[in-house]
Short mmCIF file of C-alpha atoms in Angstrom, two decimals:
data_model
loop_
_atom_site.label_atom_id
_atom_site.label_comp_id
_atom_site.label_asym_id
_atom_site.label_seq_id
_atom_site.Cartn_x
_atom_site.Cartn_y
_atom_site.Cartn_z
CA ASP A 1 115.52 106.33 126.89
CA ALA A 2 114.61 109.11 123.75
CA GLY A 3 113.47 106.19 121.46
CA VAL A 4 114.48 106.13 117.74
CA ILE A 5 115.63 109.43 116.73
CA GLN A 6 115.43 110.02 113.36
CA SER A 7 117.17 113.17 112.02
CA PRO A 8 116.10 115.84 110.16
CA ARG A 9 112.63 115.12 109.98
CA HIS A 10 111.46 117.51 106.53
CA GLU A 11 114.25 117.34 103.88
CA VAL A 12 112.97 118.78 100.44
CA THR A 13 116.24 119.12 97.87
CA GLU A 14 117.21 118.94 94.10
CA MET A 15 117.26 116.05 92.10
CA GLY A 16 120.52 115.56 91.27
CA GLN A 17 121.52 115.99 95.09
CA GLU A 18 123.28 113.78 97.96
CA VAL A 19 120.60 113.50 100.43
CA THR A 20 121.84 111.81 103.86
CA LEU A 21 119.37 110.79 106.78
CA ARG A 22 120.22 109.35 110.41
CA CYS A 23 119.52 107.54 112.66
CA LYS A 24 120.10 106.55 116.56
CA PRO A 25 119.04 104.04 117.55
CA ILE A 26 118.06 103.38 121.34
CA SER A 27 120.74 102.63 123.10
CA GLY A 28 121.53 98.41 123.52
CA HIS A 29 120.08 97.66 120.51
CA ASP A 30 121.85 95.53 118.33
CA TYR A 31 119.33 95.71 115.10
CA LEU A 32 118.72 98.17 112.96
CA PHE A 33 116.18 98.86 109.94
CA TRP A 34 115.79 101.12 107.51
CA TYR A 35 112.60 101.76 105.43
CA ARG A 36 110.44 103.78 102.99
CA GLN A 37 107.45 104.28 102.76
CA THR A 38 105.38 106.03 99.49
CA MET A 39 101.42 105.26 99.23
CA MET A 40 102.28 102.61 96.41
CA ARG A 41 104.10 99.62 97.87
CA GLY A 42 103.60 100.82 101.17
CA LEU A 43 106.61 100.00 104.50
CA GLU A 44 109.59 98.72 101.73
CA LEU A 45 112.28 96.99 104.15
CA LEU A 46 115.84 98.82 102.27
CA ILE A 47 118.51 97.09 104.58
CA TYR A 48 119.30 96.19 108.18
CA PHE A 49 122.01 95.57 110.24
CA ASN A 50 123.24 93.36 112.69
CA ASN A 51 125.73 94.56 115.55
CA ASN A 52 126.63 97.65 113.30
CA VAL A 53 126.62 94.90 109.75
CA PRO A 54 124.33 94.80 106.79
CA ILE A 55 122.93 91.44 106.66
CA ASP A 56 120.71 92.22 103.68
CA ASP A 57 120.44 94.67 101.43
CA SER A 58 118.17 93.44 99.16
CA GLY A 59 116.35 95.81 99.04
CA MET A 60 117.71 99.24 98.53
CA PRO A 61 116.94 100.08 95.01
CA GLU A 62 119.53 101.13 93.05
CA ASP A 63 122.80 102.05 93.51
CA ARG A 64 122.71 105.40 93.95
CA PHE A 65 121.40 103.93 98.33
CA SER A 66 123.94 103.29 100.02
CA ALA A 67 123.49 102.59 104.13
CA LYS A 68 126.38 102.61 106.79
CA MET A 69 125.67 101.99 110.59
CA PRO A 70 129.60 102.90 111.96
CA ASN A 71 129.42 102.38 115.42
CA ALA A 72 126.40 101.01 117.62
CA SER A 73 124.43 104.60 117.75
CA PHE A 74 124.70 105.83 115.32
CA SER A 75 122.95 104.98 111.27
CA THR A 76 122.90 106.90 107.65
CA LEU A 77 121.24 106.37 104.40
CA LYS A 78 122.31 108.35 101.62
CA ILE A 79 120.79 108.88 98.22
CA GLN A 80 123.51 109.96 95.34
CA PRO A 81 122.03 111.72 93.20
CA SER A 82 118.59 111.73 94.48
CA GLU A 83 115.79 111.26 92.07
CA PRO A 84 111.77 112.23 92.54
CA ARG A 85 110.87 108.90 92.77
CA ASP A 86 112.14 108.96 96.02
CA SER A 87 109.76 111.13 97.52
CA ALA A 88 109.18 109.15 100.74
CA VAL A 89 109.24 108.90 104.11
CA TYR A 90 111.82 106.41 105.18
CA PHE A 91 111.57 105.59 108.72
CA CYS A 92 114.73 103.65 110.64
CA ALA A 93 113.61 100.89 113.83
CA SER A 94 115.85 99.18 116.40
CA SER A 95 115.31 96.19 118.25
CA ARG A 96 117.65 94.12 120.93
CA ASP A 97 117.67 90.68 119.56
CA ARG A 98 114.82 90.00 117.67
CA GLY A 99 112.54 90.98 119.71
CA GLU A 100 109.79 94.16 119.09
CA ALA A 101 111.02 96.81 117.06
CA PHE A 102 110.84 100.50 118.23
CA PHE A 103 110.64 102.98 115.49
CA GLY A 104 112.24 106.55 114.99
CA GLN A 105 109.28 109.14 113.59
CA GLY A 106 110.72 109.31 109.84
CA THR A 107 111.90 111.37 107.30
CA ARG A 108 109.81 112.83 104.78
CA LEU A 109 111.67 113.33 101.72
CA THR A 110 110.82 115.79 99.26
CA VAL A 111 113.43 116.00 95.80
CA VAL A 112 111.49 117.77 93.24
CA ASP B 1 108.16 84.17 105.27
CA ALA B 2 104.63 83.22 105.62
CA LYS B 3 102.30 86.14 103.36
CA THR B 4 98.95 87.32 105.99
CA THR B 5 95.46 88.17 104.57
CA GLN B 6 94.40 91.02 105.71
CA PRO B 7 90.57 93.00 105.32
CA PRO B 8 91.97 96.64 103.61
CA SER B 9 89.56 98.23 105.46
CA MET B 10 87.11 97.79 108.90
CA ASP B 11 84.89 99.94 110.81
CA CYS B 12 84.19 100.50 114.45
CA ALA B 13 82.22 102.33 117.03
CA GLU B 14 83.42 103.92 119.98
CA GLY B 15 84.09 101.74 123.33
CA ARG B 16 83.43 99.22 121.23
CA ALA B 17 85.34 95.88 120.83
CA ALA B 18 87.12 96.21 117.19
CA ASN B 19 88.29 92.81 115.77
CA LEU B 20 90.99 92.38 113.21
CA PRO B 21 91.61 89.60 111.91
CA CYS B 22 94.60 88.06 109.42
CA ASN B 23 94.97 85.06 107.84
CA HIS B 24 98.44 83.53 108.10
CA SER B 25 97.58 80.08 106.42
CA THR B 26 101.31 79.37 105.30
CA ILE B 27 102.85 80.16 108.69
CA SER B 28 105.60 77.68 109.75
CA GLY B 29 106.01 75.69 113.42
CA ASN B 30 108.01 78.51 114.83
CA GLU B 31 106.93 81.39 113.58
CA TYR B 32 105.44 84.30 115.82
CA VAL B 33 102.70 86.17 114.76
CA TYR B 34 103.46 90.64 115.10
CA TRP B 35 100.66 93.24 114.98
CA TYR B 36 102.32 96.92 114.63
CA ARG B 37 99.96 99.48 114.01
CA GLN B 38 100.83 103.17 112.25
CA ILE B 39 98.80 106.26 112.93
CA HIS B 40 98.98 108.82 110.90
CA SER B 41 101.75 110.36 109.97
CA GLN B 42 104.24 108.70 113.19
CA GLY B 43 106.38 105.49 112.43
CA PRO B 44 104.81 101.77 113.41
CA GLN B 45 103.81 100.95 116.64
CA TYR B 46 104.35 97.02 118.11
CA ILE B 47 101.20 95.63 119.91
CA ILE B 48 101.62 91.91 120.73
CA HIS B 49 103.44 89.14 119.50
CA GLY B 50 102.61 85.38 119.55
CA LEU B 51 103.22 82.18 118.83
CA LYS B 52 100.28 79.63 119.88
CA ASN B 53 98.83 80.37 123.05
CA ASN B 54 96.60 83.46 123.59
CA GLU B 55 97.99 86.93 125.01
CA THR B 56 96.86 89.96 126.39
CA ASN B 57 98.74 92.88 127.63
CA GLU B 58 97.85 96.32 128.42
CA MET B 59 96.98 97.00 124.50
CA ALA B 60 95.56 93.71 123.01
CA SER B 61 94.62 90.60 123.07
CA LEU B 62 95.63 88.03 120.64
CA ILE B 63 93.86 85.36 119.36
CA ILE B 64 95.39 82.67 117.04
CA THR B 65 93.79 79.22 116.24
CA GLU B 66 93.83 75.84 117.39
CA ASP B 67 95.97 75.62 113.96
CA ARG B 68 97.91 78.60 113.97
CA LYS B 69 96.53 79.58 110.68
CA SER B 70 94.33 82.15 111.20
CA SER B 71 94.51 84.98 113.96
CA THR B 72 92.57 88.11 115.53
CA LEU B 73 93.96 91.67 116.97
CA ILE B 74 91.39 93.19 119.96
CA LEU B 75 91.01 96.70 120.76
CA PRO B 76 88.61 95.94 123.75
CA HIS B 77 87.25 99.44 124.11
CA ALA B 78 88.11 101.47 121.21
CA THR B 79 88.67 105.06 121.25
CA LEU B 80 89.19 107.24 118.13
CA ARG B 81 92.97 107.86 119.60
CA ASP B 82 93.10 104.10 118.31
CA THR B 83 92.91 104.99 114.84
CA ALA B 84 95.10 102.85 112.47
CA VAL B 85 96.65 100.74 110.27
CA TYR B 86 97.17 97.71 111.25
CA TYR B 87 99.83 95.03 110.52
CA CYS B 88 100.14 92.08 110.98
CA ILE B 89 102.90 90.52 109.52
CA VAL B 90 104.60 86.86 110.33
CA ARG B 91 108.19 87.27 111.73
CA VAL B 92 110.48 84.29 110.62
CA ALA B 93 112.12 82.68 113.88
CA PRO B 94 113.75 83.66 116.21
CA SER B 95 117.40 82.29 115.03
CA ASN B 96 117.51 83.32 111.49
CA THR B 97 116.97 87.37 111.17
CA GLY B 98 114.24 89.01 112.97
CA LYS B 99 113.26 91.46 109.62
CA LEU B 100 109.70 92.65 109.80
CA ILE B 101 108.37 92.41 106.17
CA PHE B 102 105.21 94.28 106.34
CA GLY B 103 102.58 94.57 104.14
CA GLN B 104 99.52 96.91 104.02
CA GLY B 105 97.41 95.75 106.57
CA THR B 106 94.06 96.40 107.69
CA THR B 107 92.36 100.65 108.25
CA LEU B 108 90.90 100.16 111.15
CA GLN B 109 88.77 103.75 111.50
CA VAL B 110 86.81 104.47 115.12
CA LYS B 111 83.28 106.57 114.58
CA PRO B 112 82.17 108.31 117.40
#
């Protein structure tokens, strides 16, 4: 398996624009997590899914953020409208049952 | 979830054992101790986990005290590639959510 695949690896966008981050989990994994990492706040859990259903979105910073998982092999994290403070590295991770989580390489988002 | 306390940074000489401590004094009886590491610019990587017995795999050993209030991750022969941030995480019991909450971790610097 190629591991967790995230796209794009880098994204630069202007404030106010919509940004969509994509994640393909490892096949057979039933948990999917979205994290955000900044120097100030470290790694923060934004939301996670189990069997494509959002279980806990308490980490989503505000209504500008939304996440979907339309099927077992794909998830998106959308920011609309984007703001400079959203600049961070966003990681997606997946796990099978409650085993160890495998992380993607991340998407580095810069909002100017 | 039980919180963990780790030293912010440690140094280790190349080829020597690196011993990374973690305190988790409020851990519950059915909570596991997980260790992850994050090498610069990469996604976190699973290392090892345990409940109450010591564990060993190809990457490291995990020593958990009898009262389970602290643990030590041991890298037996540290190399320069082991330079990373190491996270100790106490994870909710398998009967629950499975989410991982990261703290600030320990930055391990392996020196030649």
